[in-house]
XYZ file of C-alpha atoms in Angstrom:
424
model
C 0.000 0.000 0.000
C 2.749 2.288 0.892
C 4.859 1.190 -1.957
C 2.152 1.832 -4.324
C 1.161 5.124 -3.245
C 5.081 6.550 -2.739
C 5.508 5.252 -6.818
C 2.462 6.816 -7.865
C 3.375 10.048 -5.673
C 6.570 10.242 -7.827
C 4.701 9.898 -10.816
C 2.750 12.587 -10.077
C 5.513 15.057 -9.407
C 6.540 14.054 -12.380
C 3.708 14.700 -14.815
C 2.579 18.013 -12.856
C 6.529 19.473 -13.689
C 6.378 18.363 -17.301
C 2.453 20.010 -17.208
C 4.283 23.275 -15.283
C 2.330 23.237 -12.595
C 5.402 24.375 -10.388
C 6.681 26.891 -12.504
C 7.965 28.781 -9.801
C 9.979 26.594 -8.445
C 11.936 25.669 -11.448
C 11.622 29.408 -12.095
C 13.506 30.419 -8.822
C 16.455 27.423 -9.497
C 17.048 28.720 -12.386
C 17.865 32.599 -10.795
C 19.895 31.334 -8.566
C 22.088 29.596 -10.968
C 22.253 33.099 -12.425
C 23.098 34.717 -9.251
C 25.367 32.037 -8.424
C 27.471 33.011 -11.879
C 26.546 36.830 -10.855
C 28.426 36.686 -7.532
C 31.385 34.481 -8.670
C 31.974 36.932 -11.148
C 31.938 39.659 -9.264
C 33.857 37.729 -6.073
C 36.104 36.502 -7.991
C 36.950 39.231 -9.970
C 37.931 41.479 -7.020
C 39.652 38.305 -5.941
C 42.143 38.124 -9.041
C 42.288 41.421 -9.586
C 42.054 43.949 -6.821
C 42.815 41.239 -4.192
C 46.208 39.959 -6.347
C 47.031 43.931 -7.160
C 46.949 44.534 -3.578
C 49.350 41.183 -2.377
C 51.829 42.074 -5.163
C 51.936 45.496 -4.061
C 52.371 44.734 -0.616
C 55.086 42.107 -1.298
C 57.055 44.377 -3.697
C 56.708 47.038 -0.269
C 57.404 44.484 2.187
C 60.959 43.281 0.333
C 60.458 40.142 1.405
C 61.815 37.229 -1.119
C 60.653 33.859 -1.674
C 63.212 31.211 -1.115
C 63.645 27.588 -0.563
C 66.070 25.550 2.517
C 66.760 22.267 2.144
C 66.745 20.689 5.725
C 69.149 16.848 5.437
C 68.055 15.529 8.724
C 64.271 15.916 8.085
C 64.896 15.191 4.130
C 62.338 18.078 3.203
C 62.355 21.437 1.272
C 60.646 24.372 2.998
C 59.777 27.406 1.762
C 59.662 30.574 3.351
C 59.806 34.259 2.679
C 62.685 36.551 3.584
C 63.386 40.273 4.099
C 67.214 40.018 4.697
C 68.566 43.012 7.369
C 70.028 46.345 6.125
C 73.380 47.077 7.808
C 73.667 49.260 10.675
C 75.750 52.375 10.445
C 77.500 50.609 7.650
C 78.448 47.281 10.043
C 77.351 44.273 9.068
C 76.054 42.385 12.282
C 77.218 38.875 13.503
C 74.728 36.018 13.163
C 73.995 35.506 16.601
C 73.289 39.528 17.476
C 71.224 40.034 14.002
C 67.607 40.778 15.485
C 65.153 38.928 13.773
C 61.436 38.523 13.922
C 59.528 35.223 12.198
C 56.059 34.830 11.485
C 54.116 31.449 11.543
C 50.831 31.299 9.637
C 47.602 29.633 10.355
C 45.770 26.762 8.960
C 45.083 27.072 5.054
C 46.994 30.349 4.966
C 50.926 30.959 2.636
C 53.448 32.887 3.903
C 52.333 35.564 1.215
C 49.437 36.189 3.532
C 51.712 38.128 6.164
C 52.882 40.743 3.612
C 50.567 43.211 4.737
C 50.702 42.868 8.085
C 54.544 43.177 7.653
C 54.580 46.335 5.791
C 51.984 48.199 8.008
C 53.956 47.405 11.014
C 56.958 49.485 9.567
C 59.706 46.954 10.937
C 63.042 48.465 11.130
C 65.484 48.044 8.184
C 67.862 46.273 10.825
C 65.642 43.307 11.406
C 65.484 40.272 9.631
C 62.261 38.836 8.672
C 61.711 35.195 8.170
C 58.115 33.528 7.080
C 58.313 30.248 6.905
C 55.472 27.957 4.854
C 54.716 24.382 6.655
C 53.696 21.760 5.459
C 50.638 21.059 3.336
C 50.320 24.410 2.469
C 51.127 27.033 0.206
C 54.047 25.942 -2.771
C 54.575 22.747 -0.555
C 50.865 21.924 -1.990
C 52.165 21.371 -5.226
C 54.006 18.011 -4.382
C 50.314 16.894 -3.364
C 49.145 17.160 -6.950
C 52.120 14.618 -7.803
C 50.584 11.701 -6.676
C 52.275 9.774 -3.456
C 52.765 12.581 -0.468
C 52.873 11.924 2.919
C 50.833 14.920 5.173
C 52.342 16.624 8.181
C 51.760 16.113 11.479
C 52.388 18.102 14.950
C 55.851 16.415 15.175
C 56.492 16.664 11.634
C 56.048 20.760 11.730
C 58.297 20.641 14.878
C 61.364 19.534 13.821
C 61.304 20.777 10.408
C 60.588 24.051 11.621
C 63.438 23.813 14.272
C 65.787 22.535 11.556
C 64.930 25.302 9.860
C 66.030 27.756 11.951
C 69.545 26.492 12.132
C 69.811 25.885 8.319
C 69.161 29.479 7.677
C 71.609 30.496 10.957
C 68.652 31.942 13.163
C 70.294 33.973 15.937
C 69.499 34.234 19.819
C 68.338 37.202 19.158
C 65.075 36.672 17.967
C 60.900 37.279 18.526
C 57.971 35.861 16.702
C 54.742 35.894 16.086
C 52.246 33.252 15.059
C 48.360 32.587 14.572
C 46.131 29.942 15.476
C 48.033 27.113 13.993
C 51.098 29.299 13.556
C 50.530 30.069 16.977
C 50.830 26.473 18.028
C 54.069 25.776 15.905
C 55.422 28.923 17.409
C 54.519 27.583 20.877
C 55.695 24.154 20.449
C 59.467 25.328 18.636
C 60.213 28.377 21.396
C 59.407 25.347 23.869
C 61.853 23.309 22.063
C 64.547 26.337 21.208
C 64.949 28.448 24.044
C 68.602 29.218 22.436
C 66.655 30.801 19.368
C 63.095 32.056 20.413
C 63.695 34.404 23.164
C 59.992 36.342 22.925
C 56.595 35.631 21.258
C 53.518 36.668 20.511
C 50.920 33.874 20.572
C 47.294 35.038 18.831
C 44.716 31.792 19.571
C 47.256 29.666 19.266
C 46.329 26.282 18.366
C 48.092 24.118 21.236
C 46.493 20.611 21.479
C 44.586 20.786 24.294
C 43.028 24.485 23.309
C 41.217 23.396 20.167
C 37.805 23.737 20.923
C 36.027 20.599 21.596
C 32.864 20.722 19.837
C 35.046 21.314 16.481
C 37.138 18.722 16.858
C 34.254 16.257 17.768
C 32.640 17.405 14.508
C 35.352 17.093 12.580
C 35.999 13.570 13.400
C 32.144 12.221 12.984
C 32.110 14.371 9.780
C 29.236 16.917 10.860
C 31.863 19.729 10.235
C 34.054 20.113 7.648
C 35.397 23.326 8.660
C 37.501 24.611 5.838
C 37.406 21.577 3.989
C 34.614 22.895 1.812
C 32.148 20.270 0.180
C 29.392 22.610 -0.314
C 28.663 26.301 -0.646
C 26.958 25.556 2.871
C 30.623 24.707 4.987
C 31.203 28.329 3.426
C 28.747 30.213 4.494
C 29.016 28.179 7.795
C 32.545 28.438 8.143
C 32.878 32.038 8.490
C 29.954 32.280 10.793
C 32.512 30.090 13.422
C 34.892 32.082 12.227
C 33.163 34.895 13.852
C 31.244 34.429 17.237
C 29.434 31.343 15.845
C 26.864 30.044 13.618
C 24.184 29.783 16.371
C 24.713 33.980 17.202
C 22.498 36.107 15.809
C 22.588 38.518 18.266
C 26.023 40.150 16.245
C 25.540 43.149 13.914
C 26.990 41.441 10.870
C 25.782 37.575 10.623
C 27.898 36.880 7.845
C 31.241 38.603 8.415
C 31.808 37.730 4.683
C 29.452 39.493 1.796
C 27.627 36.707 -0.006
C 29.093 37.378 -3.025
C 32.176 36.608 -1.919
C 31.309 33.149 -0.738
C 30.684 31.547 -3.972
C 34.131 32.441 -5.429
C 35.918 31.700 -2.486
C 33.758 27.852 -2.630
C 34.764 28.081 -6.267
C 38.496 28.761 -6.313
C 38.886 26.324 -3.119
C 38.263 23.379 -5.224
C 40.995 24.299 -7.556
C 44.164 25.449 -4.535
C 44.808 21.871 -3.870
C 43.819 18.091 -4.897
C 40.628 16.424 -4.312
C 40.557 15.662 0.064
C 43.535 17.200 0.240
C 42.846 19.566 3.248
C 40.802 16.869 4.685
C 43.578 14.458 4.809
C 45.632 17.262 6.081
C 44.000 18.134 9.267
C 42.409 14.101 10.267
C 46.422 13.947 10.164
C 47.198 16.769 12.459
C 44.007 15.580 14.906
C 45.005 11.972 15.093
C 48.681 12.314 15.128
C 48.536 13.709 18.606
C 45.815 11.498 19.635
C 42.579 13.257 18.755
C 39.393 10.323 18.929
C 35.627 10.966 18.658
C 35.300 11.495 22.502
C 36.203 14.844 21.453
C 39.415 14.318 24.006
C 42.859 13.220 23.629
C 43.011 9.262 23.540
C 46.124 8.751 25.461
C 47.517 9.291 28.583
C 48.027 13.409 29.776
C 51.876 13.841 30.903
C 52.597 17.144 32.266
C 55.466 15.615 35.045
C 58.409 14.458 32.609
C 58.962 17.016 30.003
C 62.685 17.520 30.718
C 63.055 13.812 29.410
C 64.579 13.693 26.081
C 61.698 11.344 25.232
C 59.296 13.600 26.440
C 56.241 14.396 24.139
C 55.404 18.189 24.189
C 52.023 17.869 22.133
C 50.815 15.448 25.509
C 51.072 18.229 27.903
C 47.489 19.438 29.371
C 49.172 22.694 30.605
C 51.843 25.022 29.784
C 55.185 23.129 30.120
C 57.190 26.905 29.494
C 56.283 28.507 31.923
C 59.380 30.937 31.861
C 59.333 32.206 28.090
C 58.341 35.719 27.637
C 55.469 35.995 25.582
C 52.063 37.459 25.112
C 49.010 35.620 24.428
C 46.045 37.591 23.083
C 42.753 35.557 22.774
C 39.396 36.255 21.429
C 36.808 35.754 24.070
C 33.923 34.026 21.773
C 36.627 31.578 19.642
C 35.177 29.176 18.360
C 37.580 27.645 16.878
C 41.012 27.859 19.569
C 38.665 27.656 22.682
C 39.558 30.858 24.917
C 37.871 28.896 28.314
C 40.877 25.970 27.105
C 42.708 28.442 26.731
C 42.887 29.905 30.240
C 42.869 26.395 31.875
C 46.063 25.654 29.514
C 47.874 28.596 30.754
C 46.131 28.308 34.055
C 44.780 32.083 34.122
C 42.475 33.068 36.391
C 40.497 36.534 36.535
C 40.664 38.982 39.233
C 37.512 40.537 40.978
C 39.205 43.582 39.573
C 38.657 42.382 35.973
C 42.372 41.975 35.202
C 44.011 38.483 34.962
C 46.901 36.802 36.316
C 48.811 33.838 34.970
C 51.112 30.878 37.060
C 53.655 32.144 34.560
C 55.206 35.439 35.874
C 56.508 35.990 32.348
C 53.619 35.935 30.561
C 51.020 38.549 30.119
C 47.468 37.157 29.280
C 44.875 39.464 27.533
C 41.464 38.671 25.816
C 39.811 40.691 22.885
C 35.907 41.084 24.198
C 33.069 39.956 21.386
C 35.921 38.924 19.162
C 35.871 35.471 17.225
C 39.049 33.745 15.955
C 39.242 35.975 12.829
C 36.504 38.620 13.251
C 34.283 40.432 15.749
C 30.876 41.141 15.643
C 31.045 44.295 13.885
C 32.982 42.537 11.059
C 36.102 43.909 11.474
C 39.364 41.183 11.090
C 41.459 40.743 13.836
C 44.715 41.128 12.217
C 43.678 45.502 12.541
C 42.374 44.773 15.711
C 45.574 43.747 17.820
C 48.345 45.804 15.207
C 48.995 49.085 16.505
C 46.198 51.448 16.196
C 47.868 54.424 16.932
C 50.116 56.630 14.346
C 52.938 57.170 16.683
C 56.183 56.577 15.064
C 57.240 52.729 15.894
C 60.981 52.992 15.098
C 61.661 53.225 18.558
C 59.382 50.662 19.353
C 61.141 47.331 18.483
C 63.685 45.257 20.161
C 67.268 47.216 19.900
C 68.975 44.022 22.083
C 68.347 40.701 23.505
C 68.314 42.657 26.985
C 65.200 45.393 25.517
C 61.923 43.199 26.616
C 59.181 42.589 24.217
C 59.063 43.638 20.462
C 56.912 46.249 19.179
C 54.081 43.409 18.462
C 54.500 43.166 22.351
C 54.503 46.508 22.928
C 52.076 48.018 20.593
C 49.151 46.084 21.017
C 46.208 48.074 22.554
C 43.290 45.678 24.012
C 40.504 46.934 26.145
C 41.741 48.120 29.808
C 40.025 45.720 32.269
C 42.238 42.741 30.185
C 45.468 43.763 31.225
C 47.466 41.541 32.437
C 47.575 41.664 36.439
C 51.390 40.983 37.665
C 51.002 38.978 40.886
C-alpha cells in the first residue's frame, strides 16, 4: 500500500513538472544559478584582480623574497619568505646579534598572507624577517598534486621548523609571532629552542589541548568540515565560526563575509589543492597527537616528565614553558582555539578587579571582548584589531637588544583596559 502510493506520488511530481504546474519553483532554481554566476563573477573578480594587485603590491613594499632551505636531517624542502637586514651604520652584524622577527601562519593560509601585516607594522630596516610555509600548504601543496605525499603532522612541523632555523643560521636574538596554527608551531618550537626564540607573541594559538572541543568532535564524525569545503553551505558556515558562531544572531553582521564573496571563495577552493587534500591534512594533524571521537585526547596526559629527552610536548594538558616571555592575546567568543581551554592551559584566572593573572610570571594574558578567531561582531578582522592602532612613530618601538623586553608586536598592542594583564 505504501509502496504503491510513494511510486504513484513520484509519478505525479513528475507529470505536474512536465504540465508546469510548479513553474515557480523551477523558475527560482534557475535565478539562482544566475546569481550564483553573478556573484562568482563579481567575487572573484575582485579576488584576481584587486585582491592579487593589492598582495603584489604589498610584497614588492614588504621586500620580502621567496626562497627555498633544504633541511638533510628531516629530508624536506621548505619554503619561506625573507626580508634580509640592512646594515647598521655601515656594520654588518654577527649572526647571533642580528635581530630577527619570524612569522608562523595559520591553517590554510601561505606565507604571502603576512605581507601586509609586515609592511603596516613598519619593521626596522635592521631586522630580519623570516616567514616560513609548513607543510601542506602554500608551494609545498604542489608536491600533493604529484601523486604519493605523505601529510604533516604536529611532530612533523616541529622539527622541520626547528631545523629550519639552524639551516638558515637563526640567531638568539630573535621574537615571533604566530596565529592559530602558527601560533601552536610557534609555541611548540620556542618550547623546544629556548637558544633561538627568546619572545613571542601567541594570537589563539592552536596548542592541542586548546582546540575547541565541539570542532574537533565534529570534525571527526564528519558533521563539520570546517575549511574543507564540500558545499557552498561549509562556506557560508565556516565564516559564521569564524566569527562568534553560527548559532549567534545577536552580532551586527551575521555573515562577516558578503555573499558574493562566498561563492568564489567555494569556487576557487576546489581548484588550490587536490581532491581531500585539506581533509587528509587536518584528520592527520588531529590523530597524530591522539585526537578520537570522545572529542578528548586518547592517550595518557603527561605534564610531570617534560625535561626527558623522550618527552612528548604535544601530551602536555598545561603550559610546560612557563618561563618564556610571551604574550598571548585571545578572542573571548573563539570558536575555533577555545579561549575557556585556553585559560585552563595557561592556568589564568580573573581577578575581581577584571584583570588576569597567569602561574607564569613571564607571561602577560589578555582577551579581545566579542571577538571570534578571525573577526568580531562588527565585522572587522582581527589582524587591525591587535596591530597598533595608533600613528605614533614605531621605530623606537622594536627590540634594539636581547636585553630590551618585548618587540613592538609586544609593545604596541592596545586591548581593552580591564584585560590587562595583572602581575602577581
Amino acid at each position: 500500500m505504501f509502496i504503491f502510493c510513494a511510486n504513484n506520488s513520484k509519478l505525479l511530481k513528475t507529470a505536474l513538472y512536465k504540465n508546469k504546474i510548479y513553474p515557480q519553483r523551477r523558475q527560482r532554481r534557475k535565478m539562482r544559478a544566475i546569481q550564483r554566476e553573478f556573484e562568482a563573477a563579481v567575487g572573484g573578480a575582485l579576488i584576481h584582480t584587486v585582491g592579487k594587485a593589492a598582495q603584489n603590491r604589498y610584497l614588492k613594499k614588504s621586500a620580502l623574497k621567496s626562497k627555498s632551505a633544504l633541511l638533510p636531517s628531516c629530508s624536506y624542502e621548505m619554503f619561506y619568505l625573507e626580508r634580509e637586514a640592512k646594515p647598521v651604520d655601515g656594520k654588518v652584524l654577527d649572526t647571533k646579534e642580528q635581530p630577527t622577527i619570524i612569522f608562523f601562519h595559520g591553517i590554510s593560509q601561505r606565507s604571502e598572507d603576512f605581507a601586509a601585516l609586515i609592511v603596516r607594522l613598519r619593521i626596522p630596516l635592521h631586522f630580519r624577517i623570516l616567514v616560513p610555509e609548513q607543510g601542506g600548504h602554500g608551494k609545498d601543496i604542489a608536491r600533493a598534486h604529484g601523486g604519493k605525499y605523505t601529510q604533516p603532522t604536529h611532530k612533523s612541523m616541529l622539527e622541520t621548523t626547528c631545523e629550519f632555523l639552524d639551516v638558515v643560521q637563526v640567531g638568539s636574538n630573535t621574537s615571533a609571532f604566530g596565529i592559530s596554527l602558527g601560533g601552536g608551531v610557534l609555541y611548540y618550537v620556542a618550547y623546544a629552542r629556548p637558544d633561538i626564540i627568546k619572545r613571542s607573541v601567541l594570537v589563539s594559538p592552536a596548542i592541542v589541548p586548546c582546540v575547541d572541543k565541539a570542532l574537533v568532535s565534529g570534525i571527526l564524525d564528519g558533521t563539520n568540515n570546517f575549511f574543507c569545503f564540500e558545499s557552498r553551505e561549509d562556506v557560508k558556515v565556516l565564516f559564521r565560526d569564524l566569527s562568534t558562531g553560527r548559532d549567534d544572531a545577536s552580532r551586527k553582521k551575521r555573515d562577516p563575509v558578503p555573499k558574493f564573496f562566498l561563492e568564489a571563495i567555494y569556487r576557487q577552493s576546489q581548484k588550490l589543492a587536490p581532491k581531500g587534500h585539506y581533509k587528509a591534512l587536518l584528520l592527520n594533524l588531529l590523530e597524530s597527537v591522539g585526537f578520537d571521537e570522545s572529542q578528548s585526547l586518547s592517550r595518557e596526559p603527561e605534564n610531570d616528565n617534560m625535561n626527558s629527552d623522550s618527552a612528548d610536548p604535544f601530551a602536555a594538558v598545561t603550559d610546560i614553558d612557563t618561563g618564556a616571555k610571551r604574550l598571548v592575546i585571545w578572542p573571548e567568543k573563539d570558536r575555533i582555539i577555545n579561549f575557556e581551554q585556553g585559560m585552563e592551559f595557561f592556568e589564568v584566572s580573573l581577578n575581581s578587579s577584571g584583570t588576569f593573572s597567569c602561574k607564569s610570571h613571564t607571561t602577560e594574558f589578555e582577551s579581545i571582548p566579542n571577538c571570534g578567531h578571525l573577526f568580531n561582531t562588527e565585522g572587522k578582522v582581527i589582524i587591525d584589531i591587535i596591530r597598533p592602532r595608533t600613528a605614533k612613530s614605531t621605530k623606537n618601538c622594536f627590540l634594539q637588544s636581547s636585553s630590551n623586553g618585548y618587540s613592538q608586536l609586544h609593545k604596541e598592542i592596545k586591548l581593552r583596559p580591564h584585560t590587562q594583564f595583572s602581575k602577581t
